[in-house]
Amino acid sequence: MASHTTVLGPLKDRLLALAARDERVRAELESDGSLFLGYQPRMEAVHRENAADLRAIMDEHAWPTEALVGPDGAQAAWLVLQYAISDPGFMRHCRALMDEASSSGPVPRWQFAYLDDRIRVFEGKAQRFGTQFILRPDGPELNLLEDPHRVDAWRRAVGLGPVSEVLVRARGLPLPSQEEDETRQSAAEHWRRQVGWATVSTMTPQLKSIDHIHVFVTDRAAAAVWYKDVLGLVPIPELEFWAKDGGPLTVSDVGGKVHVALFESSPATCRSTIALGVGASEFIAWKRHLGEQLQKEVPAEDHEVSWSLYFHDPDGNPYEITTYEHAAVARALRGQN
């Protein structure tokens, strides 16, 4: 990035006008309620025009730093860049510039953090600094975090407050209905592919963990003793009611990180079911995704305290997507009927 020491008034005014145009249209769409119902064509047109103007400015002056256009001019440039979402290549190019500049001083590091998170979310990846959220029917939710345990430390390093403040500030924003939420998510996925943020392969919903593994044993009582003595896995009291009528006895480690479901049956060769754990919203996304990819509906199975989706790979190996956010999924499924 070029170094400047003189504030260019006309250039600053140009940037402030771009930001003002964005804010004016945003306010008009917010007043009629359409702003929160997906990416409005009128808003997208403003973002495209502003991005083109910012690109032209950068071709002549490089990134508009505070030294070049003053604090409010630099803030306006950053705002315009945040909404240049119809031009993935331009945003990625600017991220590299801002990463370098914010590391050496001319640009505040928190501005890079917001841009980096925004790009990661549009690419379908986990965000690092927790700046991005989405409005869901049950309230605002943070987009997936790269590391929930380190996010506040990362935020402090760039001058941001605790991640909890993000959702506090989002309270009071209008929430979508279940139908509006599903329509918006579907439209957003199509748009991301269309403008080049993601290919089909990168659009798959995020997995949270491997939830449990099915193991078939001929004598479950004896196996339970072995799993306790050898692996330190003990039955989960809340799930012991499953261990009847062919159901599993689910055992877990003390920390609740490892779960094995013991089924009493003849051992099956190469047919252990891999169960993958997700949250409620991801469960609904996976149900839709599997229906599209497998070209058939995958029903949600109700296990009273959990929901599961069952399917096989082309070789017949069984898989399960499961969630224990039972009530939230039940509400979502009712909204689809």
Phi, psi and omega in degrees: 000139181288152179257132180228152179236355182246127178287126180266103184304309180300321179292319176300314180298323179297317179292319178297325178293322178297313180296321180295322178297317178300311183294325180294311180293321178300316180295321179294318179290326177293323182293328179265003175084359185275344184300324186267010183252033180112176183280106185286137181306322180295320179292319180297321180298318178297317181296320179295316180295317179297320180296320178296319178294318179295320178299318179296320178298317181291328177300330183264324189237001190067198184289134181286092180280171178299325179296333183270318187233008181081166183301316182288327176293318178294322177297320179296319179298317179297319179298315179300318180295321179303328183257013177277043191285348176274003180230075183305319182298319180294316180296319180294321178299315180292328177299317179297319179295316182289328177299314180293314184291323181285339177283333183256349173130321187296337183237135177300137184295331181294333178292320175298319182301313179299315182294317180298314178299317184298315179295316180301316181295317179294333177278357181081021181253170178283139177276155183263320190259358175068034181269345187252138178221168179227144178271120180245168181303327181269002179130175179291143178229140172293140169295161187309134179262141177295318181208096182302333183281339183249356188299319181293325177294318177297321180293317178301322183295338180251008176089021179254154178281185181303148182296336179300334181293335182297312181287330177298316180292336182277348180296141180097344176289146183295132182264145178281156170286170179300318180294317178297321180296315180293319179297317181294318180296318179296316179296322181294319179297317179297317181296317181299321177292318185297317183272352174102013177289326187210147170269173180303322184293334181265005183265002182294143179299158182280137173268147180263322183187170164277119187282308179199167180236135176277130177232130182260127182230150183279331179227098188292323180299315179292322181295322181299322178295316181297315181296327178287313184287321187270316185252353180072024179262128182236156181301143175273113186305319183294344183247005183293339180293344176290337190281055176207161179052042177087359180282176185266154165262112185266123180246152186216159173282171183299324182280355180072020182267333184242127180231130176234129180260113183269116177254135178273109184190171173293134180305135179257128182285123176055038180228027177290131179280129175264116182257128185247127185270140179218172173274180184296310183295323177293326178300314179296320179296319178294323178301315179292317182297315180295321177300321180289315185286323182268353178058037173198153181289136175254109185290149175272123181265127183269118178251025177074316178243001180206168174234147180220151171242130182244138179200172182234154172278177183301338179267005178089005178286128187276140177230157179220134168254126186225152176217147177258006175276067192298310185296319181295319179292320179301316178297318181295318180293322176298325180292338180276342183268000000 
